[in-house]
Tab-separated table of C-alpha atoms in Angstrom:
chain	number	residue	atom	x	y	z
A	6	UNK	CA	0.000	0.000	0.000
A	7	UNK	CA	0.920	3.576	-0.318
A	8	UNK	CA	1.829	5.881	2.594
A	9	UNK	CA	1.696	9.626	2.846
A	10	UNK	CA	3.321	11.935	5.365
A	11	UNK	CA	3.354	15.613	6.131
A	12	UNK	CA	5.070	17.900	8.613
A	13	UNK	CA	3.029	20.147	10.844
A	14	UNK	CA	4.685	23.147	12.465
A	15	UNK	CA	3.137	24.353	15.708
A	16	UNK	CA	4.265	27.726	17.043
A	17	UNK	CA	3.351	28.653	20.609
A	18	UNK	CA	3.514	32.308	21.504
A	19	UNK	CA	2.925	34.010	24.810
A	20	UNK	CA	0.691	36.913	23.880
A	21	UNK	CA	0.886	38.384	27.388
A	22	UNK	CA	4.572	38.323	28.360
A	23	UNK	CA	5.438	39.229	31.911
A	24	UNK	CA	6.429	42.881	32.259
A	25	UNK	CA	6.915	43.279	35.989
A	26	UNK	CA	5.119	43.107	39.356
A	27	UNK	CA	1.553	44.375	39.463
A	28	UNK	CA	2.558	46.634	42.381
A	29	UNK	CA	5.662	47.660	44.307
A	30	UNK	CA	5.966	48.288	48.077
A	31	UNK	CA	4.866	51.697	49.377
A	32	UNK	CA	7.561	54.335	48.996
A	33	UNK	CA	8.593	56.330	50.884
A	34	UNK	CA	7.839	54.088	53.867
A	35	UNK	CA	8.367	55.573	57.322
A	36	UNK	CA	8.766	53.279	60.327
A	37	UNK	CA	9.563	53.796	63.991
A	38	UNK	CA	11.545	50.977	65.538
A	39	UNK	CA	14.721	48.969	65.073
A	40	UNK	CA	16.791	48.458	61.941
A	41	UNK	CA	17.143	44.701	62.375
A	42	UNK	CA	13.424	44.069	63.021
A	43	UNK	CA	11.136	46.770	61.697
A	44	UNK	CA	12.645	47.056	58.216
A	45	UNK	CA	11.921	43.444	57.321
A	46	UNK	CA	9.888	43.218	54.094
A	47	UNK	CA	7.176	41.454	56.111
A	48	UNK	CA	6.570	44.872	57.701
A	49	UNK	CA	7.671	47.308	54.991
A	50	UNK	CA	6.175	45.476	51.997
A	51	UNK	CA	7.183	43.229	49.102
A	52	UNK	CA	6.340	43.305	45.386
A	53	UNK	CA	3.071	41.723	44.274
A	54	UNK	CA	4.370	39.469	41.519
A	55	UNK	CA	1.189	39.177	39.456
A	56	UNK	CA	2.744	36.578	37.140
A	57	UNK	CA	0.767	34.605	34.577
A	58	UNK	CA	0.653	30.927	33.711
A	59	UNK	CA	3.647	31.280	31.387
A	60	UNK	CA	5.869	33.008	33.933
A	61	UNK	CA	8.155	31.846	36.677
A	62	UNK	CA	9.019	35.000	38.598
A	63	UNK	CA	11.410	35.484	41.497
A	64	UNK	CA	12.500	38.672	43.221
A	65	UNK	CA	15.251	39.850	45.526
A	66	UNK	CA	16.452	43.109	47.022
A	67	UNK	CA	19.603	44.883	48.120
A	68	UNK	CA	19.847	47.678	50.704
A	69	UNK	CA	21.960	50.803	50.823
A	70	UNK	CA	21.865	52.332	54.313
A	71	UNK	CA	22.570	55.974	55.134
A	72	UNK	CA	22.618	57.145	58.781
A	73	UNK	CA	21.237	60.506	59.914
A	74	UNK	CA	19.689	61.617	56.615
A	75	UNK	CA	16.525	63.719	56.149
A	76	UNK	CA	16.056	64.117	59.884
A	77	UNK	CA	15.722	60.383	60.628
A	78	UNK	CA	17.981	57.789	62.175
A	79	UNK	CA	18.483	55.756	58.989
A	80	UNK	CA	17.459	56.062	55.367
A	81	UNK	CA	17.387	52.876	53.307
A	82	UNK	CA	17.390	52.697	49.524
A	83	UNK	CA	15.996	49.205	48.928
A	84	UNK	CA	16.575	48.158	45.326
A	85	UNK	CA	14.106	45.459	44.291
A	86	UNK	CA	14.746	43.258	41.259
A	87	UNK	CA	12.205	40.880	39.679
A	88	UNK	CA	13.146	38.334	37.013
A	89	UNK	CA	11.052	36.018	34.843
A	90	UNK	CA	12.970	32.791	34.358
A	91	UNK	CA	10.549	31.588	31.671
A	92	UNK	CA	10.917	34.605	29.410
A	93	UNK	CA	14.012	34.644	27.223
A	94	UNK	CA	14.941	37.497	24.927
A	95	UNK	CA	17.836	37.681	22.443
A	96	UNK	CA	20.735	39.751	23.696
A	97	UNK	CA	22.025	40.668	20.250
A	98	UNK	CA	25.125	38.476	20.498
A	99	UNK	CA	23.659	35.163	19.525
A	100	UNK	CA	22.435	34.378	23.032
A	101	UNK	CA	19.496	35.032	25.275
A	102	UNK	CA	18.819	36.665	28.628
A	103	UNK	CA	16.057	36.669	31.213
A	104	UNK	CA	14.594	40.177	31.477
A	105	UNK	CA	14.556	41.875	34.854
A	106	UNK	CA	12.514	44.752	36.248
A	107	UNK	CA	13.920	47.010	38.971
A	108	UNK	CA	12.408	49.422	41.461
A	109	UNK	CA	13.881	51.408	44.381
A	110	UNK	CA	11.887	51.738	47.601
A	111	UNK	CA	12.781	54.448	50.118
A	112	UNK	CA	12.473	53.467	53.790
A	113	UNK	CA	12.973	55.974	56.601
A	114	UNK	CA	13.662	54.590	60.063
A	115	UNK	CA	13.403	56.552	63.274
A	116	UNK	CA	13.896	55.606	66.908
A	117	UNK	CA	13.262	57.945	69.835
A	118	UNK	CA	13.650	55.555	72.781
A	119	UNK	CA	16.815	56.253	74.768
A	120	UNK	CA	18.948	53.544	76.398
A	121	UNK	CA	18.217	52.354	79.925
A	122	UNK	CA	20.830	52.590	82.675
A	123	UNK	CA	21.581	50.986	86.027
A	124	UNK	CA	24.250	52.560	88.211
A	125	UNK	CA	26.257	51.416	91.219
A	126	UNK	CA	25.768	53.197	93.516
A	127	UNK	CA	22.176	53.947	92.612
A	128	UNK	CA	22.040	57.224	94.566
A	129	UNK	CA	24.247	59.804	96.276
A	130	UNK	CA	26.699	57.893	98.453
A	131	UNK	CA	29.470	58.417	101.018
A	132	UNK	CA	32.564	56.205	100.894
A	133	UNK	CA	34.847	55.671	103.872
A	134	UNK	CA	38.588	55.230	103.765
A	135	UNK	CA	40.746	53.883	106.577
A	136	UNK	CA	44.160	53.963	104.927
A	137	UNK	CA	44.676	57.554	103.870
A	138	UNK	CA	44.104	61.135	104.921
A	139	UNK	CA	44.163	62.384	101.320
A	140	UNK	CA	42.279	59.904	99.103
A	141	UNK	CA	40.040	56.852	99.148
A	142	UNK	CA	38.770	54.019	96.899
A	143	UNK	CA	35.290	54.191	95.371
A	144	UNK	CA	33.138	51.925	93.180
A	145	UNK	CA	31.475	53.844	90.346
A	146	UNK	CA	29.947	51.699	87.561
A	147	UNK	CA	26.993	51.809	85.183
A	148	UNK	CA	25.357	49.293	82.832
A	149	UNK	CA	23.450	50.368	79.726
A	150	UNK	CA	21.003	48.625	77.395
A	151	UNK	CA	18.989	49.634	74.345
A	152	UNK	CA	16.136	47.986	72.482
A	153	UNK	CA	17.718	48.602	69.071
A	154	UNK	CA	21.450	49.189	69.479
A	155	UNK	CA	23.602	46.130	70.331
A	156	UNK	CA	25.509	46.367	73.617
A	157	UNK	CA	28.907	46.605	71.959
A	158	UNK	CA	27.742	49.500	69.760
A	159	UNK	CA	26.541	51.755	72.559
A	160	UNK	CA	28.683	54.840	73.127
A	161	UNK	CA	29.385	55.885	76.714
A	162	UNK	CA	30.927	58.797	78.513
A	163	UNK	CA	31.568	59.715	82.105
A	164	UNK	CA	32.467	63.101	83.510
A	165	UNK	CA	33.718	63.743	87.055
A	166	UNK	CA	33.444	67.108	88.762
A	167	UNK	CA	35.981	67.041	91.582
A	168	UNK	CA	34.850	69.113	94.589
A	169	UNK	CA	31.413	69.477	92.917
A	170	UNK	CA	32.218	73.031	91.879
A	171	UNK	CA	30.600	73.029	88.446
A	172	UNK	CA	33.679	72.112	86.403
A	173	UNK	CA	34.309	68.652	84.981
A	174	UNK	CA	37.911	67.723	85.696
A	175	UNK	CA	37.920	64.158	84.294
A	176	UNK	CA	36.208	63.028	81.073
A	177	UNK	CA	36.422	59.638	79.388
A	178	UNK	CA	34.572	58.080	76.435
A	179	UNK	CA	34.298	54.588	75.066
A	180	UNK	CA	32.079	51.950	73.467
A	181	UNK	CA	30.119	49.139	75.076
A	182	UNK	CA	27.417	48.711	77.684
A	183	UNK	CA	29.577	49.067	80.803
A	184	UNK	CA	31.145	52.138	82.378
A	185	UNK	CA	33.718	51.671	85.125
A	186	UNK	CA	35.004	54.851	86.742
A	187	UNK	CA	36.086	53.108	89.937
A	188	UNK	CA	39.369	54.109	91.502
A	189	UNK	CA	40.924	56.355	94.113
A	190	UNK	CA	39.891	59.968	94.360
A	191	UNK	CA	40.820	62.699	96.800
A	192	UNK	CA	38.797	63.223	99.944
A	193	UNK	CA	35.841	65.516	99.494
A	194	UNK	CA	32.485	65.862	97.783
A	195	UNK	CA	32.444	65.089	94.062
A	196	UNK	CA	29.944	64.498	91.243
A	197	UNK	CA	29.945	61.964	88.407
A	198	UNK	CA	27.780	62.042	85.295
A	199	UNK	CA	27.181	58.769	83.431
A	200	UNK	CA	25.980	58.951	79.797
A	201	UNK	CA	24.924	56.258	77.302
A	202	UNK	CA	24.066	57.030	73.661
A	203	UNK	CA	22.480	54.702	71.075
A	204	UNK	CA	23.033	54.612	67.305
A	205	UNK	CA	20.114	56.983	66.732
A	206	UNK	CA	21.543	59.765	68.897
A	207	UNK	CA	19.266	59.154	71.902
A	208	UNK	CA	21.065	59.777	75.201
A	209	UNK	CA	20.465	58.745	78.806
A	210	UNK	CA	22.349	60.521	81.593
A	211	UNK	CA	22.484	60.239	85.367
A	212	UNK	CA	24.382	62.280	87.949
A	213	UNK	CA	25.488	60.994	91.352
A	214	UNK	CA	27.161	62.856	94.188
A	215	UNK	CA	29.840	60.782	95.911
A	216	UNK	CA	31.658	61.872	99.038
A	217	UNK	CA	34.899	60.375	100.309
A	218	UNK	CA	35.763	60.790	104.003
A	219	UNK	CA	38.347	59.362	106.378
A	220	UNK	CA	36.562	57.137	108.892
A	221	UNK	CA	39.556	56.060	110.938
A	222	UNK	CA	39.153	56.980	114.568
């Protein structure tokens, strides 16, 4: 018997190619809170993909962070990028590429809650010395904590006004959550000021009068 054959060409075209998310996160977005918690996309928004049956879309983002800009603690430029892995376009060099769509979201972060502080002593205190008629040992420490700034990134300062006459004679600064100004100071009435500052410029300060006297009979 005789046989006959033919070739059928079937061309499938996507008449509605993917051209980007149906919506981007709100911008500018202003939040009050912590950088490591309150700027998560779960709170600040993510793109609504809006892909069709012929699309396989994924998205990612990259942050640029600027401190103390526009009157806020941090300003974030969050660059979103969406890509359709199913859509391939010629790149003009004999190959293909997956098209991407980009969008920059502006996020402004503010924090107005100052660090907390615990001091030792907790109030004005008198220290006794038995070994000297000119100076005596004292314990002067403070611990700081902040809801947003890690302990090792707190900035501290202490200032000591010897004789409590309105002039700070000793000033020291450092980083961390512990201040230790303990040591020997001359007999008399003095004042110390403890200060902790977080990464958003919020400060907590406390002043304590400490008196050193000779208690030896």
